[in-house]
PDB file of N, CA and C in Angstrom:
ATOM      1  N   MET A   1       6.018  69.586 -58.989  1.00 52.00           N
ATOM      2  CA  MET A   1       5.551  70.590 -58.075  1.00 52.00           C
ATOM      3  C   MET A   1       6.520  70.781 -56.921  1.00 52.00           C
ATOM      4  N   ALA A   2       7.090  69.703 -56.460  1.00 52.00           N
ATOM      5  CA  ALA A   2       7.964  69.788 -55.294  1.00 52.00           C
ATOM      6  C   ALA A   2       9.273  70.496 -55.617  1.00 52.00           C
ATOM      7  N   ASP A   3       9.638  70.564 -56.893  1.00 56.00           N
ATOM      8  CA  ASP A   3      10.893  71.214 -57.268  1.00 56.00           C
ATOM      9  C   ASP A   3      10.841  72.728 -57.118  1.00 56.00           C
ATOM     10  N   ALA A   4       9.652  73.296 -57.201  1.00 57.00           N
ATOM     11  CA  ALA A   4       9.523  74.759 -57.138  1.00 57.00           C
ATOM     12  C   ALA A   4       8.419  75.160 -56.171  1.00 57.00           C
ATOM     13  N   PRO A   5       8.629  74.951 -54.859  1.00 56.00           N
ATOM     14  CA  PRO A   5       7.587  75.359 -53.917  1.00 56.00           C
ATOM     15  C   PRO A   5       7.331  76.859 -53.983  1.00 56.00           C
ATOM     16  N   MET A   6       6.110  77.240 -53.796  1.00 60.00           N
ATOM     17  CA  MET A   6       5.605  78.609 -53.846  1.00 60.00           C
ATOM     18  C   MET A   6       5.578  79.165 -55.269  1.00 60.00           C
ATOM     19  N   THR A   7       6.085  78.436 -56.255  1.00 64.00           N
ATOM     20  CA  THR A   7       5.948  78.824 -57.655  1.00 64.00           C
ATOM     21  C   THR A   7       4.951  77.901 -58.329  1.00 64.00           C
ATOM     22  N   ALA A   8       5.182  76.605 -58.206  1.00 72.00           N
ATOM     23  CA  ALA A   8       4.268  75.629 -58.784  1.00 72.00           C
ATOM     24  C   ALA A   8       3.256  75.132 -57.767  1.00 72.00           C
ATOM     25  N   CYS A   9       3.525  75.331 -56.494  1.00 80.00           N
ATOM     26  CA  CYS A   9       2.582  74.893 -55.469  1.00 80.00           C
ATOM     27  C   CYS A   9       2.556  75.895 -54.322  1.00 80.00           C
ATOM     28  N   ARG A  10       1.482  75.856 -53.592  1.00 82.00           N
ATOM     29  CA  ARG A  10       1.316  76.764 -52.459  1.00 82.00           C
ATOM     30  C   ARG A  10       0.572  76.017 -51.361  1.00 82.00           C
ATOM     31  N   PRO A  11       0.728  76.434 -50.123  1.00 85.00           N
ATOM     32  CA  PRO A  11      -0.014  75.770 -49.046  1.00 85.00           C
ATOM     33  C   PRO A  11      -1.482  76.188 -49.078  1.00 85.00           C
ATOM     34  N   HIS A  12      -2.348  75.226 -48.917  1.00 83.00           N
ATOM     35  CA  HIS A  12      -3.790  75.493 -48.833  1.00 83.00           C
ATOM     36  C   HIS A  12      -4.220  75.126 -47.414  1.00 83.00           C
ATOM     37  N   HIS A  13      -4.628  76.120 -46.650  1.00 87.00           N
ATOM     38  CA  HIS A  13      -4.989  75.893 -45.252  1.00 87.00           C
ATOM     39  C   HIS A  13      -6.498  75.771 -45.102  1.00 87.00           C
ATOM     40  N   ASP A  14      -6.918  74.745 -44.369  1.00 86.00           N
ATOM     41  CA  ASP A  14      -8.328  74.524 -44.053  1.00 86.00           C
ATOM     42  C   ASP A  14      -8.387  74.091 -42.592  1.00 86.00           C
ATOM     43  N   HIS A  15      -8.645  75.025 -41.713  1.00 88.00           N
ATOM     44  CA  HIS A  15      -8.636  74.749 -40.276  1.00 88.00           C
ATOM     45  C   HIS A  15     -10.044  74.605 -39.713  1.00 88.00           C
ATOM     46  N   ARG A  16     -11.004  74.266 -40.551  1.00 88.00           N
ATOM     47  CA  ARG A  16     -12.381  74.130 -40.079  1.00 88.00           C
ATOM     48  C   ARG A  16     -12.554  72.958 -39.123  1.00 88.00           C
ATOM     49  N   PHE A  17     -11.799  71.908 -39.340  1.00 84.00           N
ATOM     50  CA  PHE A  17     -12.016  70.684 -38.563  1.00 84.00           C
ATOM     51  C   PHE A  17     -10.858  70.350 -37.636  1.00 84.00           C
ATOM     52  N   GLY A  18     -10.053  71.325 -37.282  1.00 87.00           N
ATOM     53  CA  GLY A  18      -8.963  71.051 -36.352  1.00 87.00           C
ATOM     54  C   GLY A  18      -7.734  71.875 -36.648  1.00 87.00           C
ATOM     55  N   PRO A  19      -6.616  71.503 -36.031  1.00 90.00           N
ATOM     56  CA  PRO A  19      -5.374  72.262 -36.210  1.00 90.00           C
ATOM     57  C   PRO A  19      -4.782  72.043 -37.603  1.00 90.00           C
ATOM     58  N   CYS A  20      -3.728  72.775 -37.873  1.00 90.00           N
ATOM     59  CA  CYS A  20      -3.065  72.708 -39.178  1.00 90.00           C
ATOM     60  C   CYS A  20      -2.456  71.320 -39.404  1.00 90.00           C
ATOM     61  N   THR A  21      -2.754  70.739 -40.554  1.00 86.00           N
ATOM     62  CA  THR A  21      -2.227  69.417 -40.911  1.00 86.00           C
ATOM     63  C   THR A  21      -1.345  69.487 -42.157  1.00 86.00           C
ATOM     64  N   LEU A  22      -0.800  70.669 -42.439  1.00 84.00           N
ATOM     65  CA  LEU A  22       0.029  70.837 -43.629  1.00 84.00           C
ATOM     66  C   LEU A  22       1.304  70.011 -43.492  1.00 84.00           C
ATOM     67  N   PRO A  23       1.577  69.099 -44.440  1.00 83.00           N
ATOM     68  CA  PRO A  23       2.799  68.296 -44.368  1.00 83.00           C
ATOM     69  C   PRO A  23       4.035  69.168 -44.576  1.00 83.00           C
ATOM     70  N   ASP A  24       5.116  68.806 -43.912  1.00 84.00           N
ATOM     71  CA  ASP A  24       6.368  69.546 -44.058  1.00 84.00           C
ATOM     72  C   ASP A  24       7.009  69.314 -45.418  1.00 84.00           C
ATOM     73  N   GLU A  25       6.812  68.139 -45.973  1.00 82.00           N
ATOM     74  CA  GLU A  25       7.458  67.768 -47.223  1.00 82.00           C
ATOM     75  C   GLU A  25       6.425  67.711 -48.346  1.00 82.00           C
ATOM     76  N   ILE A  26       6.812  68.208 -49.518  1.00 81.00           N
ATOM     77  CA  ILE A  26       5.933  68.167 -50.684  1.00 81.00           C
ATOM     78  C   ILE A  26       6.350  66.979 -51.542  1.00 81.00           C
ATOM     79  N   ASN A  27       5.430  66.075 -51.792  1.00 77.00           N
ATOM     80  CA  ASN A  27       5.674  64.965 -52.707  1.00 77.00           C
ATOM     81  C   ASN A  27       4.350  64.570 -53.350  1.00 77.00           C
ATOM     82  N   ARG A  28       4.357  63.501 -54.102  1.00 72.00           N
ATOM     83  CA  ARG A  28       3.168  63.082 -54.829  1.00 72.00           C
ATOM     84  C   ARG A  28       1.996  62.787 -53.900  1.00 72.00           C
ATOM     85  N   ASP A  29       2.279  62.249 -52.738  1.00 74.00           N
ATOM     86  CA  ASP A  29       1.208  61.878 -51.813  1.00 74.00           C
ATOM     87  C   ASP A  29       0.650  63.074 -51.047  1.00 74.00           C
ATOM     88  N   THR A  30       1.471  64.081 -50.796  1.00 72.00           N
ATOM     89  CA  THR A  30       1.013  65.211 -49.987  1.00 72.00           C
ATOM     90  C   THR A  30       0.489  66.371 -50.827  1.00 72.00           C
ATOM     91  N   ALA A  31       0.692  66.344 -52.137  1.00 72.00           N
ATOM     92  CA  ALA A  31       0.215  67.428 -53.001  1.00 72.00           C
ATOM     93  C   ALA A  31      -1.189  67.111 -53.494  1.00 72.00           C
ATOM     94  N   GLY A  32      -2.074  68.072 -53.390  1.00 66.00           N
ATOM     95  CA  GLY A  32      -3.442  67.893 -53.862  1.00 66.00           C
ATOM     96  C   GLY A  32      -3.591  68.436 -55.268  1.00 66.00           C
ATOM     97  N   LEU A  33      -3.653  67.554 -56.239  1.00 66.00           N
ATOM     98  CA  LEU A  33      -3.774  67.974 -57.633  1.00 66.00           C
ATOM     99  C   LEU A  33      -5.157  67.624 -58.165  1.00 66.00           C
ATOM    100  N   GLY A  34      -6.131  68.374 -57.736  1.00 65.00           N
ATOM    101  CA  GLY A  34      -7.473  68.185 -58.255  1.00 65.00           C
ATOM    102  C   GLY A  34      -8.356  67.291 -57.417  1.00 65.00           C
ATOM    103  N   ASP A  35      -7.790  66.489 -56.546  1.00 66.00           N
ATOM    104  CA  ASP A  35      -8.621  65.625 -55.718  1.00 66.00           C
ATOM    105  C   ASP A  35      -9.073  66.400 -54.480  1.00 66.00           C
ATOM    106  N   ALA A  36     -10.286  66.139 -54.054  1.00 68.00           N
ATOM    107  CA  ALA A  36     -10.825  66.840 -52.885  1.00 68.00           C
ATOM    108  C   ALA A  36     -10.144  66.312 -51.631  1.00 68.00           C
ATOM    109  N   ARG A  37      -9.576  67.202 -50.873  1.00 73.00           N
ATOM    110  CA  ARG A  37      -8.881  66.827 -49.644  1.00 73.00           C
ATOM    111  C   ARG A  37      -9.425  67.664 -48.505  1.00 73.00           C
ATOM    112  N   GLY A  38      -9.518  67.061 -47.360  1.00 77.00           N
ATOM    113  CA  GLY A  38      -9.899  67.799 -46.171  1.00 77.00           C
ATOM    114  C   GLY A  38      -8.658  68.221 -45.417  1.00 77.00           C
ATOM    115  N   GLY A  39      -8.727  69.310 -44.733  1.00 82.00           N
ATOM    116  CA  GLY A  39      -7.577  69.782 -43.970  1.00 82.00           C
ATOM    117  C   GLY A  39      -6.589  70.523 -44.837  1.00 82.00           C
ATOM    118  N   CYS A  40      -5.436  70.801 -44.268  1.00 85.00           N
ATOM    119  CA  CYS A  40      -4.397  71.563 -44.968  1.00 85.00           C
ATOM    120  C   CYS A  40      -3.605  70.642 -45.897  1.00 85.00           C
ATOM    121  N   HIS A  41      -3.237  71.162 -47.058  1.00 83.00           N
ATOM    122  CA  HIS A  41      -2.453  70.381 -48.019  1.00 83.00           C
ATOM    123  C   HIS A  41      -1.764  71.328 -48.992  1.00 83.00           C
ATOM    124  N   TRP A  42      -0.850  70.782 -49.774  1.00 84.00           N
ATOM    125  CA  TRP A  42      -0.181  71.551 -50.817  1.00 84.00           C
ATOM    126  C   TRP A  42      -1.028  71.471 -52.080  1.00 84.00           C
ATOM    127  N   ALA A  43      -1.242  72.616 -52.740  1.00 82.00           N
ATOM    128  CA  ALA A  43      -2.066  72.668 -53.948  1.00 82.00           C
ATOM    129  C   ALA A  43      -1.311  73.409 -55.044  1.00 82.00           C
ATOM    130  N   GLY A  44      -1.693  73.157 -56.273  1.00 78.00           N
ATOM    131  CA  GLY A  44      -1.070  73.845 -57.400  1.00 78.00           C
ATOM    132  C   GLY A  44      -1.523  75.292 -57.480  1.00 78.00           C
ATOM    133  N   THR A  45      -0.628  76.170 -57.936  1.00 76.00           N
ATOM    134  CA  THR A  45      -0.988  77.577 -58.115  1.00 76.00           C
ATOM    135  C   THR A  45      -1.824  77.726 -59.383  1.00 76.00           C
ATOM    136  N   ALA A  46      -2.398  78.900 -59.576  1.00 70.00           N
ATOM    137  CA  ALA A  46      -3.212  79.145 -60.771  1.00 70.00           C
ATOM    138  C   ALA A  46      -2.373  78.998 -62.038  1.00 70.00           C
ATOM    139  N   SER A  47      -1.143  79.498 -62.014  1.00 68.00           N
ATOM    140  CA  SER A  47      -0.298  79.373 -63.203  1.00 68.00           C
ATOM    141  C   SER A  47       0.077  77.915 -63.457  1.00 68.00           C
ATOM    142  N   TYR A  48       0.275  77.147 -62.399  1.00 70.00           N
ATOM    143  CA  TYR A  48       0.568  75.722 -62.570  1.00 70.00           C
ATOM    144  C   TYR A  48      -0.602  75.029 -63.255  1.00 70.00           C
ATOM    145  N   TRP A  49      -1.809  75.291 -62.799  1.00 67.00           N
ATOM    146  CA  TRP A  49      -2.989  74.646 -63.393  1.00 67.00           C
ATOM    147  C   TRP A  49      -3.144  75.026 -64.851  1.00 67.00           C
ATOM    148  N   TYR A  50      -2.925  76.293 -65.165  1.00 64.00           N
ATOM    149  CA  TYR A  50      -3.083  76.727 -66.549  1.00 64.00           C
ATOM    150  C   TYR A  50      -2.026  76.111 -67.453  1.00 64.00           C
ATOM    151  N   ARG A  51      -0.767  76.152 -67.019  1.00 66.00           N
ATOM    152  CA  ARG A  51       0.321  75.681 -67.878  1.00 66.00           C
ATOM    153  C   ARG A  51       0.396  74.173 -67.979  1.00 66.00           C
ATOM    154  N   ARG A  52       0.104  73.474 -66.889  1.00 67.00           N
ATOM    155  CA  ARG A  52       0.338  72.033 -66.862  1.00 67.00           C
ATOM    156  C   ARG A  52      -0.918  71.182 -66.973  1.00 67.00           C
ATOM    157  N   CYS A  53      -1.993  71.622 -66.380  1.00 62.00           N
ATOM    158  CA  CYS A  53      -3.153  70.746 -66.271  1.00 62.00           C
ATOM    159  C   CYS A  53      -4.266  71.089 -67.248  1.00 62.00           C
ATOM    160  N   GLU A  54      -4.585  72.370 -67.388  1.00 61.00           N
ATOM    161  CA  GLU A  54      -5.734  72.727 -68.197  1.00 61.00           C
ATOM    162  C   GLU A  54      -5.402  72.890 -69.666  1.00 61.00           C
ATOM    163  N   SER A  55      -4.224  73.353 -69.994  1.00 62.00           N
ATOM    164  CA  SER A  55      -3.935  73.654 -71.396  1.00 62.00           C
ATOM    165  C   SER A  55      -3.674  72.391 -72.205  1.00 62.00           C
ATOM    166  N   LYS A  56      -3.094  71.364 -71.605  1.00 62.00           N
ATOM    167  CA  LYS A  56      -2.822  70.083 -72.268  1.00 62.00           C
ATOM    168  C   LYS A  56      -2.142  70.275 -73.623  1.00 62.00           C
ATOM    169  N   GLY A  57      -1.233  71.198 -73.677  1.00 62.00           N
ATOM    170  CA  GLY A  57      -0.496  71.405 -74.915  1.00 62.00           C
ATOM    171  C   GLY A  57      -1.194  72.302 -75.913  1.00 62.00           C
ATOM    172  N   HIS A  58      -2.320  72.907 -75.557  1.00 69.00           N
ATOM    173  CA  HIS A  58      -3.032  73.760 -76.500  1.00 69.00           C
ATOM    174  C   HIS A  58      -2.168  74.925 -76.958  1.00 69.00           C
ATOM    175  N   ARG A  59      -1.369  75.450 -76.060  1.00 72.00           N
ATOM    176  CA  ARG A  59      -0.527  76.587 -76.418  1.00 72.00           C
ATOM    177  C   ARG A  59       0.481  76.178 -77.491  1.00 72.00           C
ATOM    178  N   GLU A  60       1.090  75.008 -77.313  1.00 72.00           N
ATOM    179  CA  GLU A  60       2.059  74.541 -78.300  1.00 72.00           C
ATOM    180  C   GLU A  60       1.371  74.264 -79.634  1.00 72.00           C
ATOM    181  N   TRP A  61       0.196  73.636 -79.587  1.00 69.00           N
ATOM    182  CA  TRP A  61      -0.545  73.330 -80.804  1.00 69.00           C
ATOM    183  C   TRP A  61      -0.952  74.627 -81.517  1.00 69.00           C
ATOM    184  N   ALA A  62      -1.411  75.613 -80.768  1.00 77.00           N
ATOM    185  CA  ALA A  62      -1.805  76.885 -81.367  1.00 77.00           C
ATOM    186  C   ALA A  62      -0.611  77.554 -82.040  1.00 77.00           C
ATOM    187  N   GLN A  63       0.555  77.471 -81.430  1.00 81.00           N
ATOM    188  CA  GLN A  63       1.761  78.050 -82.025  1.00 81.00           C
ATOM    189  C   GLN A  63       2.100  77.344 -83.337  1.00 81.00           C
ATOM    190  N   MET A  64       1.991  76.022 -83.362  1.00 79.00           N
ATOM    191  CA  MET A  64       2.277  75.276 -84.587  1.00 79.00           C
ATOM    192  C   MET A  64       1.286  75.644 -85.687  1.00 79.00           C
ATOM    193  N   ARG A  65       0.002  75.746 -85.343  1.00 81.00           N
ATOM    194  CA  ARG A  65      -1.020  76.099 -86.333  1.00 81.00           C
ATOM    195  C   ARG A  65      -0.804  77.513 -86.863  1.00 81.00           C
ATOM    196  N   ARG A  66      -0.458  78.453 -85.986  1.00 89.00           N
ATOM    197  CA  ARG A  66      -0.194  79.824 -86.439  1.00 89.00           C
ATOM    198  C   ARG A  66       0.951  79.845 -87.438  1.00 89.00           C
ATOM    199  N   THR A  67       1.987  79.065 -87.156  1.00 90.00           N
ATOM    200  CA  THR A  67       3.138  79.009 -88.060  1.00 90.00           C
ATOM    201  C   THR A  67       2.731  78.437 -89.409  1.00 90.00           C
ATOM    202  N   GLU A  68       1.956  77.351 -89.401  1.00 90.00           N
ATOM    203  CA  GLU A  68       1.508  76.748 -90.655  1.00 90.00           C
ATOM    204  C   GLU A  68       0.599  77.695 -91.428  1.00 90.00           C
ATOM    205  N   ASN A  69      -0.326  78.343 -90.735  1.00 92.00           N
ATOM    206  CA  ASN A  69      -1.229  79.282 -91.406  1.00 92.00           C
ATOM    207  C   ASN A  69      -0.458  80.452 -92.005  1.00 92.00           C
ATOM    208  N   ARG A  70       0.542  80.930 -91.295  1.00 94.00           N
ATOM    209  CA  ARG A  70       1.364  82.031 -91.802  1.00 94.00           C
ATOM    210  C   ARG A  70       2.071  81.600 -93.081  1.00 94.00           C
ATOM    211  N   ARG A  71       2.612  80.390 -93.101  1.00 93.00           N
ATOM    212  CA  ARG A  71       3.281  79.888 -94.310  1.00 93.00           C
ATOM    213  C   ARG A  71       2.296  79.807 -95.474  1.00 93.00           C
ATOM    214  N   ASP A  72       1.087  79.295 -95.199  1.00 94.00           N
ATOM    215  CA  ASP A  72       0.078  79.188 -96.255  1.00 94.00           C
ATOM    216  C   ASP A  72      -0.287  80.561 -96.817  1.00 94.00           C
ATOM    217  N   ARG A  73      -0.476  81.538 -95.946  1.00 94.00           N
ATOM    218  CA  ARG A  73      -0.815  82.890 -96.402  1.00 94.00           C
ATOM    219  C   ARG A  73       0.308  83.476 -97.253  1.00 94.00           C
ATOM    220  N   HIS A  74       1.543  83.280 -96.816  1.00 95.00           N
ATOM    221  CA  HIS A  74       2.677  83.828 -97.561  1.00 95.00           C
ATOM    222  C   HIS A  74       2.798  83.157 -98.928  1.00 95.00           C
ATOM    223  N   GLN A  75       2.569  81.844 -98.992  1.00 96.00           N
ATOM    224  CA  GLN A  75       2.629  81.150-100.280  1.00 96.00           C
ATOM    225  C   GLN A  75       1.526  81.643-101.207  1.00 96.00           C
ATOM    226  N   ALA A  76       0.322  81.831-100.682  1.00 95.00           N
ATOM    227  CA  ALA A  76      -0.785  82.321-101.501  1.00 95.00           C
ATOM    228  C   ALA A  76      -0.482  83.721-102.032  1.00 95.00           C
ATOM    229  N   ARG A  77       0.082  84.577-101.206  1.00 95.00           N
ATOM    230  CA  ARG A  77       0.443  85.928-101.661  1.00 95.00           C
ATOM    231  C   ARG A  77       1.512  85.881-102.746  1.00 95.00           C
ATOM    232  N   ARG A  78       2.490  84.992-102.577  1.00 95.00           N
ATOM    233  CA  ARG A  78       3.539  84.871-103.596  1.00 95.00           C
ATOM    234  C   ARG A  78       2.954  84.406-104.930  1.00 95.00           C
ATOM    235  N   ARG A  79       2.044  83.433-104.876  1.00 94.00           N
ATOM    236  CA  ARG A  79       1.406  82.949-106.109  1.00 94.00           C
ATOM    237  C   ARG A  79       0.615  84.069-106.789  1.00 94.00           C
ATOM    238  N   LEU A  80      -0.149  84.830-106.010  1.00 92.00           N
ATOM    239  CA  LEU A  80      -0.925  85.931-106.585  1.00 92.00           C
ATOM    240  C   LEU A  80      -0.017  86.992-107.194  1.00 92.00           C
ATOM    241  N   ARG A  81       1.062  87.309-106.523  1.00 92.00           N
ATOM    242  CA  ARG A  81       1.995  88.306-107.062  1.00 92.00           C
ATOM    243  C   ARG A  81       2.623  87.825-108.362  1.00 92.00           C
ATOM    244  N   SER A  82       2.981  86.538-108.406  1.00 91.00           N
ATOM    245  CA  SER A  82       3.608  86.023-109.632  1.00 91.00           C
ATOM    246  C   SER A  82       2.606  86.022-110.785  1.00 91.00           C
ATOM    247  N   ARG A  83       1.336  85.700-110.528  1.00 87.00           N
ATOM    248  CA  ARG A  83       0.309  85.747-111.582  1.00 87.00           C
ATOM    249  C   ARG A  83       0.094  87.185-112.041  1.00 87.00           C
ATOM    250  N   TYR A  84       0.076  88.096-111.095  1.00 83.00           N
ATOM    251  CA  TYR A  84      -0.125  89.508-111.409  1.00 83.00           C
ATOM    252  C   TYR A  84       1.002  90.024-112.295  1.00 83.00           C
ATOM    253  N   ARG A  85       2.222  89.621-111.990  1.00 85.00           N
ATOM    254  CA  ARG A  85       3.381  90.081-112.764  1.00 85.00           C
ATOM    255  C   ARG A  85       3.442  89.438-114.144  1.00 85.00           C
ATOM    256  N   GLN A  86       2.857  88.255-114.308  1.00 82.00           N
ATOM    257  CA  GLN A  86       2.918  87.545-115.586  1.00 82.00           C
ATOM    258  C   GLN A  86       1.886  88.058-116.584  1.00 82.00           C
ATOM    259  N   GLN A  87       0.838  88.747-116.126  1.00 76.00           N
ATOM    260  CA  GLN A  87      -0.196  89.228-117.040  1.00 76.00           C
ATOM    261  C   GLN A  87       0.322  90.396-117.871  1.00 76.00           C
ATOM    262  N   PRO A  88      -0.151  90.492-119.112  1.00 72.00           N
ATOM    263  CA  PRO A  88       0.219  91.651-119.940  1.00 72.00           C
ATOM    264  C   PRO A  88      -0.336  92.933-119.322  1.00 72.00           C
ATOM    265  N   PRO A  89       0.277  94.074-119.581  1.00 70.00           N
ATOM    266  CA  PRO A  89      -0.136  95.330-118.952  1.00 70.00           C
ATOM    267  C   PRO A  89      -1.606  95.675-119.147  1.00 70.00           C
ATOM    268  N   GLY A  90      -2.210  95.395-120.279  1.00 68.00           N
ATOM    269  CA  GLY A  90      -3.608  95.755-120.525  1.00 68.00           C
ATOM    270  C   GLY A  90      -4.593  94.830-119.840  1.00 68.00           C
ATOM    271  N   MET A  91      -4.153  93.676-119.348  1.00 64.00           N
ATOM    272  CA  MET A  91      -5.053  92.681-118.767  1.00 64.00           C
ATOM    273  C   MET A  91      -5.247  92.875-117.266  1.00 64.00           C
ATOM    274  N   ILE A  92      -4.429  93.657-116.632  1.00 60.00           N
ATOM    275  CA  ILE A  92      -4.499  93.820-115.180  1.00 60.00           C
ATOM    276  C   ILE A  92      -5.768  94.575-114.818  1.00 60.00           C
ATOM    277  N   GLY A  93      -6.575  93.988-113.969  1.00 61.00           N
ATOM    278  CA  GLY A  93      -7.794  94.627-113.489  1.00 61.00           C
ATOM    279  C   GLY A  93      -8.954  94.539-114.457  1.00 61.00           C
ATOM    280  N   SER A  94      -8.819  93.816-115.582  1.00 57.00           N
ATOM    281  CA  SER A  94      -9.918  93.734-116.545  1.00 57.00           C
ATOM    282  C   SER A  94     -10.887  92.616-116.214  1.00 57.00           C
ATOM    283  N   GLY A  95     -10.541  91.759-115.246  1.00 55.00           N
ATOM    284  CA  GLY A  95     -11.444  90.676-114.860  1.00 55.00           C
ATOM    285  C   GLY A  95     -11.366  89.468-115.759  1.00 55.00           C
ATOM    286  N   VAL A  96     -10.418  89.416-116.679  1.00 51.00           N
ATOM    287  CA  VAL A  96     -10.282  88.283-117.586  1.00 51.00           C
ATOM    288  C   VAL A  96      -9.281  87.316-117.051  1.00 51.00           C
TER     289      VAL A  96
END
């Protein structure tokens, strides 16, 4: 988060209980990643939460599954086409 301020993290201001307490430096101790904090602190952006915290690799897994499913569909189509081409002309569409 500290490598890309304002992209992966943003300042979260909470001045209900006093003046601004936002730390000048972003690090593991000053960034609020899901833990409830009072006062001002650095927090993850919506895109950071989606890409890093909530998805837990679901996007990568979905991409792998789509690729595998696509291969399976293509193989099934190739098998059906080869069976169709191997049948004698009078047998196509007869249900035998």
